[in-house]
Short mmCIF file of C-alpha atoms in Angstrom, two decimals:
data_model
loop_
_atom_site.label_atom_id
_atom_site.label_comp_id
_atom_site.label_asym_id
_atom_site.label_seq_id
_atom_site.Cartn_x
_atom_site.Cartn_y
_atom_site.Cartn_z
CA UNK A 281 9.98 -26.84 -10.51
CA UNK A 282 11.13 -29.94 -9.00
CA UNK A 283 8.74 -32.82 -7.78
CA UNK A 284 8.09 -31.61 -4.47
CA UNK A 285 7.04 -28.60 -5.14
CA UNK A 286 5.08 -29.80 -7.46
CA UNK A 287 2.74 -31.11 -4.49
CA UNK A 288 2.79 -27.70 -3.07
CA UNK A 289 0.93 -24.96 -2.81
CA UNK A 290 1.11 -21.73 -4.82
CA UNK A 291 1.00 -18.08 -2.93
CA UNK A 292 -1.39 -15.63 -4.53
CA UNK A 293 -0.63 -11.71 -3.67
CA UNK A 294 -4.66 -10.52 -3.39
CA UNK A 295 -4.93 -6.82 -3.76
CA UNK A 296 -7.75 -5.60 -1.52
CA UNK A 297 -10.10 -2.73 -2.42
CA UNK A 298 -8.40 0.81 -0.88
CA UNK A 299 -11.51 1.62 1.15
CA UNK A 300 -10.43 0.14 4.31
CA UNK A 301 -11.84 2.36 7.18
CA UNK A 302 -14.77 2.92 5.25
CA UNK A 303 -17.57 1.50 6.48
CA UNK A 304 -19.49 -1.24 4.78
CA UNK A 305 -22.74 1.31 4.06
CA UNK A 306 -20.43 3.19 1.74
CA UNK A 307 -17.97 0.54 0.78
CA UNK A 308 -18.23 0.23 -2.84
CA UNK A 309 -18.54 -3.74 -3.75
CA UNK A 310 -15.17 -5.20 -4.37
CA UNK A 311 -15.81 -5.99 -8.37
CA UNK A 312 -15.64 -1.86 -8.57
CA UNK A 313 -12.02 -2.19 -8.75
CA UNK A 314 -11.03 -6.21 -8.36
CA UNK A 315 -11.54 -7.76 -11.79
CA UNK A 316 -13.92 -11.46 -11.91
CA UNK A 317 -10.57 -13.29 -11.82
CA UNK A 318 -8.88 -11.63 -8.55
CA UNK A 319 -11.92 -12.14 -6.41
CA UNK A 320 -12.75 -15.94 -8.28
CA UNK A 321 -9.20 -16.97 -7.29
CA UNK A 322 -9.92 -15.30 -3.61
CA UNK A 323 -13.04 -17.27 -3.51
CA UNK A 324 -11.02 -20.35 -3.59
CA UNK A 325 -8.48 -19.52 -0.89
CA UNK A 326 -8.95 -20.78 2.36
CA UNK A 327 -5.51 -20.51 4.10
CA UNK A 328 -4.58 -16.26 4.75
CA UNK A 329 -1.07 -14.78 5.58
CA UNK A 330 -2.68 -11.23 6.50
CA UNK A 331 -1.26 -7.77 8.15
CA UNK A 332 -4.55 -7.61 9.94
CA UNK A 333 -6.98 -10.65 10.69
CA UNK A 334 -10.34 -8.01 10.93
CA UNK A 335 -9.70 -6.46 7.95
CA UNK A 336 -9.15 -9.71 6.52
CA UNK A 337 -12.10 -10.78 7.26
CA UNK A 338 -14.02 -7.83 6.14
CA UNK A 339 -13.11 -8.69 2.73
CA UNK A 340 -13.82 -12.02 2.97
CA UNK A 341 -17.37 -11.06 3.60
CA UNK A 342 -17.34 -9.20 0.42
CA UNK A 343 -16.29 -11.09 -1.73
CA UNK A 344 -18.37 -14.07 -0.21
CA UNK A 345 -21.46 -11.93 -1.19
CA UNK A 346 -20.48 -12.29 -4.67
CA UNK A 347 -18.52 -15.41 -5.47
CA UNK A 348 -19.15 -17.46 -2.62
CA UNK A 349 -16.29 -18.81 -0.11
CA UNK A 350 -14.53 -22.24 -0.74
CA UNK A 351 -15.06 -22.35 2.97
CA UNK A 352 -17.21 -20.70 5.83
CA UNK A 353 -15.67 -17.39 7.17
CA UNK A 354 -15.46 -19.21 10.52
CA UNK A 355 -13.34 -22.09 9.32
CA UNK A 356 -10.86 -20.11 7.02
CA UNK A 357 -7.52 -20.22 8.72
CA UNK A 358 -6.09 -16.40 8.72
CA UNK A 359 -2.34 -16.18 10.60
CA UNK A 360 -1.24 -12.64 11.15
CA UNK A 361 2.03 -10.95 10.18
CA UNK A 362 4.24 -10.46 13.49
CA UNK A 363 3.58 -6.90 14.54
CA UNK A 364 7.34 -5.97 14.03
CA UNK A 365 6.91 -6.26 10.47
CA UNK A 366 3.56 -3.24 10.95
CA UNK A 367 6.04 -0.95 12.17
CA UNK A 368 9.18 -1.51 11.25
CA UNK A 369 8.59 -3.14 7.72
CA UNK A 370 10.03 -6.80 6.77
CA UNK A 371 11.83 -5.85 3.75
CA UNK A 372 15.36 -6.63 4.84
CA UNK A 373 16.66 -10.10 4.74
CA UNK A 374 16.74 -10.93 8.28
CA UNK A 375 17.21 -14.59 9.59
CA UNK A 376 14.29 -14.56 11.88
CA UNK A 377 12.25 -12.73 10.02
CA UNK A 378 12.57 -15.21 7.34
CA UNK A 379 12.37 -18.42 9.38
CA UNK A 380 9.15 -16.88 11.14
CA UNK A 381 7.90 -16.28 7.14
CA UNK A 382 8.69 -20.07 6.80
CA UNK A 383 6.67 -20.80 9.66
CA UNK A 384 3.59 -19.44 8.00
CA UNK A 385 3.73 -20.54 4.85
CA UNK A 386 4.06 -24.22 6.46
CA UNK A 387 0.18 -25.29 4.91
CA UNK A 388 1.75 -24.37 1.10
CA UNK A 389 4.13 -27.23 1.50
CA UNK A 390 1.41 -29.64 2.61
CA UNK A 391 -0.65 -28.65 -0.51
CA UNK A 392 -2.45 -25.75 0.82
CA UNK A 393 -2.48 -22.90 -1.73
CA UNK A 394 -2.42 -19.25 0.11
CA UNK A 395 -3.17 -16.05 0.02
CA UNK A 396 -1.05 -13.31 1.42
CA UNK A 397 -3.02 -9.50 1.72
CA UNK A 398 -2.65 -6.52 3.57
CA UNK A 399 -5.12 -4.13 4.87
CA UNK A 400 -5.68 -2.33 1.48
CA UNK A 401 -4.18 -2.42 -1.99
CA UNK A 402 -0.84 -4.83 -3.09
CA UNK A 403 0.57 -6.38 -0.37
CA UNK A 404 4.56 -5.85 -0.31
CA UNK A 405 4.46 -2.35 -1.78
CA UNK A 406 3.72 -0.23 0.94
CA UNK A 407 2.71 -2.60 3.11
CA UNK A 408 4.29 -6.05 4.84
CA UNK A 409 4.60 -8.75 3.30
CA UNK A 410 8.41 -8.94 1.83
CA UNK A 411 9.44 -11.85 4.26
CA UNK A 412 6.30 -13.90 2.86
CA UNK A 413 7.15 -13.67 -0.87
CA UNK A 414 11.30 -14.21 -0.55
CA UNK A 415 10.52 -17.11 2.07
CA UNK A 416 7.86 -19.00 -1.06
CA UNK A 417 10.66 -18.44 -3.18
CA UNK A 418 13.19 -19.66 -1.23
CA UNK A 419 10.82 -22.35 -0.73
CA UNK A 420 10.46 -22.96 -4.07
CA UNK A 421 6.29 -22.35 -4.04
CA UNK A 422 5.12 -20.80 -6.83
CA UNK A 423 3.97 -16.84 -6.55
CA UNK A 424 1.45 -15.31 -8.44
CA UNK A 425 0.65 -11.66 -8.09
CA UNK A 426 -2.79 -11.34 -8.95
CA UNK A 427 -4.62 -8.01 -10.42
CA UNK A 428 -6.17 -5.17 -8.41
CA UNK A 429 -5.36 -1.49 -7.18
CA UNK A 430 -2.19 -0.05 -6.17
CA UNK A 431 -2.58 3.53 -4.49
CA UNK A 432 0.99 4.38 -5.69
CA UNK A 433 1.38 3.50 -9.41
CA UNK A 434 -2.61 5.38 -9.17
CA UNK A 435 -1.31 8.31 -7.96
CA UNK A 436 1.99 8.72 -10.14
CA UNK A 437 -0.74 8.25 -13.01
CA UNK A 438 -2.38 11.42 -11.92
CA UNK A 439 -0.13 13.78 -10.77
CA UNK A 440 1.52 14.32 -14.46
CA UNK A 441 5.21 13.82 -12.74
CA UNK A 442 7.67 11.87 -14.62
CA UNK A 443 6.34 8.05 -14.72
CA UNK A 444 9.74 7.15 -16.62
CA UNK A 445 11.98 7.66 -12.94
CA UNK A 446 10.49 8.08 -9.75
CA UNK A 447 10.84 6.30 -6.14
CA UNK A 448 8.74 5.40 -3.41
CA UNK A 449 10.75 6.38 -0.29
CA UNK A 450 7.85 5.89 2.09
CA UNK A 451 7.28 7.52 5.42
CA UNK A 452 9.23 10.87 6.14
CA UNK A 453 10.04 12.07 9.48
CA UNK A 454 7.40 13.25 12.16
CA UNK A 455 9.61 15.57 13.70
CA UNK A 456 9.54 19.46 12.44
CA UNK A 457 13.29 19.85 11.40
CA UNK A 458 14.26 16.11 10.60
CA UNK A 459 10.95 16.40 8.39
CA UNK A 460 11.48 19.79 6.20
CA UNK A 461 15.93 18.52 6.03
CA UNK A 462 14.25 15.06 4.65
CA UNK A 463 11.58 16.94 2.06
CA UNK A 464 14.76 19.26 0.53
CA UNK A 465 16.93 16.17 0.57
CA UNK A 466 13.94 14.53 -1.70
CA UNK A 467 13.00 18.09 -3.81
CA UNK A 468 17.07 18.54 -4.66
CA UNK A 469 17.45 14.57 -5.79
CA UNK A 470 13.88 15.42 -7.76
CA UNK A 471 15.01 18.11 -9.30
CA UNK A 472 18.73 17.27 -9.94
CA UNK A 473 17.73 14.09 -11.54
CA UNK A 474 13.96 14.50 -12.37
CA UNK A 475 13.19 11.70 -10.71
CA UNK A 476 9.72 11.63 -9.15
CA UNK A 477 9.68 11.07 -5.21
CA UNK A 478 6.67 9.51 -3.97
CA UNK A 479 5.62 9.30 -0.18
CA UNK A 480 2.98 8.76 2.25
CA UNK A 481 1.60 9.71 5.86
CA UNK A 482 -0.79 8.24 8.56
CA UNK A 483 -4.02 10.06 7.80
CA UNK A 484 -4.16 12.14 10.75
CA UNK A 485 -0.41 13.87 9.72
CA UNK A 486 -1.44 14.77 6.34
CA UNK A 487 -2.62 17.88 7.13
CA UNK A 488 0.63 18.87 8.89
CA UNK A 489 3.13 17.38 5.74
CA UNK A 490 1.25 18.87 3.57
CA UNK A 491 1.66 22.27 5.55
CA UNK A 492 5.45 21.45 5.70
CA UNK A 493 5.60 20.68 1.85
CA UNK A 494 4.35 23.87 1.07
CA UNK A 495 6.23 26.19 3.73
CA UNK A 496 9.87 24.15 2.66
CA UNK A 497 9.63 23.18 -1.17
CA UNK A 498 10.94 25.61 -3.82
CA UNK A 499 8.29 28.05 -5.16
CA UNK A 500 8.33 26.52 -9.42
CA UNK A 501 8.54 22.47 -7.80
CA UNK A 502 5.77 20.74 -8.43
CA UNK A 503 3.48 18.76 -5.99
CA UNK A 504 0.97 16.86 -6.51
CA UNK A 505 -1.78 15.28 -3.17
CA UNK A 506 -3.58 12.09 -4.60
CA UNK A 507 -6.25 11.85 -2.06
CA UNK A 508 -8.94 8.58 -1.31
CA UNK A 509 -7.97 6.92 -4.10
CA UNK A 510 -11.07 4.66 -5.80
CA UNK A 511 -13.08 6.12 -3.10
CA UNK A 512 -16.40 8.41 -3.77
CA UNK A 513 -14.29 11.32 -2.30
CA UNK A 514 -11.16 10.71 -4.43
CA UNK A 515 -9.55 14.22 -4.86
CA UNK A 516 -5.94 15.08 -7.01
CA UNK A 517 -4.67 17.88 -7.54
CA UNK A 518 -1.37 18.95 -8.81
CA UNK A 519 0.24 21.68 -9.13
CA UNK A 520 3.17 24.08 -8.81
CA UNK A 521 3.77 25.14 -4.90
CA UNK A 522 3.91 28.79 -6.02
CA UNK A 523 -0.22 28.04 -7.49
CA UNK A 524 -0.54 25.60 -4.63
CA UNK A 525 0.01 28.91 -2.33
CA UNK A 526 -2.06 31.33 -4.47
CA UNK A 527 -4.92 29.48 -3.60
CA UNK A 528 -7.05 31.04 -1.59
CA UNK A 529 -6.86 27.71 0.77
CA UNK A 530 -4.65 25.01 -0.37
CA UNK A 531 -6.33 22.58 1.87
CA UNK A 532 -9.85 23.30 0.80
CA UNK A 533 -11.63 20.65 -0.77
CA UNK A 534 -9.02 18.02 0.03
CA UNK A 535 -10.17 14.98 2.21
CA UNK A 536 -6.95 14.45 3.87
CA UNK A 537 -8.48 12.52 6.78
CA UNK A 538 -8.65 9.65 3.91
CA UNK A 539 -5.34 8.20 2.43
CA UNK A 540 -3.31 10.51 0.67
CA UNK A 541 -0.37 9.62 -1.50
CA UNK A 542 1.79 12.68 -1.92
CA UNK A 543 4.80 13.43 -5.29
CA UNK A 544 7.10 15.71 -5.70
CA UNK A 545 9.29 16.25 -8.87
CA UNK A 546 10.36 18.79 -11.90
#
C-alpha cells in the first residue's frame, strides 16, 4: 500500500439478505442470516455502488432498525450500476466499462469508504459488480468481502453433487431448442468430467426449465432445484430425473415463483 492509498477509502462487498421481493411483513430481520459484524460495518457506510437504488434502500432501513445508520437514509449517497451491466453482465475487461467503474468509486479516493451490493446475496457472483472490484484494485483501494449468504455455494451444499468440481455457467437459453442443445451440452461435460453445473432462471421461467430439464436430461443424471433459499418457503430437493419423473408431480410442493438455483451432475 503506498501513501496515497493510504488516505483512501476501502470497498466493502455487503451481502444482502436473499429475500428481496418479499415484502417487509414477512421479511425475516437481516441478523437471521448477516452476522453482527456484516451489518455493524454496513451501519457505518454512507457512500453505495448498488445494482438497484430501491432495493438498496430497503436494506438500509433494516439494518437501520438494528444498528443505526452513520447517516440518515435521505443523505446516504447511493450511485447505480449502468443498466448495461443488469443485462449484459460487467465481467469482461472492457475500457469503458472500467473507466465508468472509476467514475464511481471517485469518493474512495477522497477518503470515502464504500459499499458495493446488489439486489440480494454477494455482489459479483451472480450479480454486477465485476467492473467495481477490478477498477478498486486497479486503483489500489483496499477490498474487503464481508460475510453473508450466497444462494449458489447454499445450494451446491444441498443438492449432494460433487462440491470438489462444479461451475456456475449462469443463465441458459430461453429459446426451446437452443435451451434443451445447451442443457445436454452441460449434462455430457457433467457427466464426462463429474463436474457439477450450476445455473439459474428469472423466476417466472422456472417452471418451464425445469420442465425442459426433465423432458431432455438422461434418465440416472441427477438434478437437484434449490428453491427460496433462507426464506420461510425454502424447498430442495434432489434427486435422480428417472425419481424426479416417478413422482406423481415433480412440481408439487416446489415454490418456483421464488428464486431457484438449479445443479446438474453424476
Amino acid at each position: 500500500m503506498n501513501a496515497s492509498t493510504a488516505k483512501s477509502g476501502t470497498l466493502y462487498l455487503v451481502p444482502t439478505p436473499l429475500d428481496f421481493g418479499v415484502s417487509q411483513d414477512s421479511a425475516a430481520a437481516p441478523g437471521a442470516w448477516l452476522p453482527a459484524e456484516t451489518l455493524a460495518a454496513a451501519s457505518r457506510l454512507t457512500h453505495w455502488i448498488t445494482e438497484n437504488a430501491k432495493s438498496t434502500r430497503a436494506f438500509l432501513k433494516r439494518v437501520e432498525a438494528t444498528h443505526g445508520l452513520a447517516a440518515p437514509l435521505q443523505a446516504q449517497h447511493i450511485a447505480e450500476l449502468p443498466r448495461a451491466a443488469h443485462k449484459k453482465g460487467d465481467h469482461a475487461p472492457e475500457a469503458q466499462g472500467d473507466a465508468q467503474a472509476r467514475a464511481l468509486l471517485a469518493p474512495a479516493l477522497q477518503g470515502h469508504d464504500m459499499g458495493l451490493v446488489s439486489e440480494a446475496g454477494m455482489p459479483a457472483i451472480a450479480d454486477p459488480g465485476s467492473s467495481i472490484v477490478r477498477a478498486a484494485h486497479a486503483m489500489g483501494l483496499r477490498v474487503v468481502p464481508l460475510t453473508g449468504p450466497v444462494s449458489l455455494m447454499l445450494a451446491l451444499a444441498a443438492s449432494g453433487l460433487n462440491g470438489q468440481n462444479f461451475a456456475f455457467v449462469g443463465y441458459v437459453p430461453q429459446e426451446a431448442t437452443e435451451r434443451s442443445k445447451r442443457l445436454r451440452e452441460l449434462e455430457a461435460l457433467a457427466l464426462k468430467t463429474g463436474q457439477t453445473q450450476i445455473f439459474i432462471e428469472t423466476p417466472y421461467r422456472n417452471t418451464a426449465l425445469l420442465q425442459a430439464l426433465l423432458q431432455t436430461l438422461h434418465p440416472h443424471t441427477r438434478l437437484a432445484v434449490c428453491c427460496a433459499l433462507t426464506l420461510p418457503g425454502q424447498t430442495v430437493r434432489s434427486a435422480l430425473v428417472t425419481d424426479w419423473k416417478r413422482g406423481k408431480d415433480a412440481l408439487s410442493g416446489l415454490p418456483l415463483d421464488a428464486p431457484a438455483v438449479f445443479l446438474l451432475g453424476r
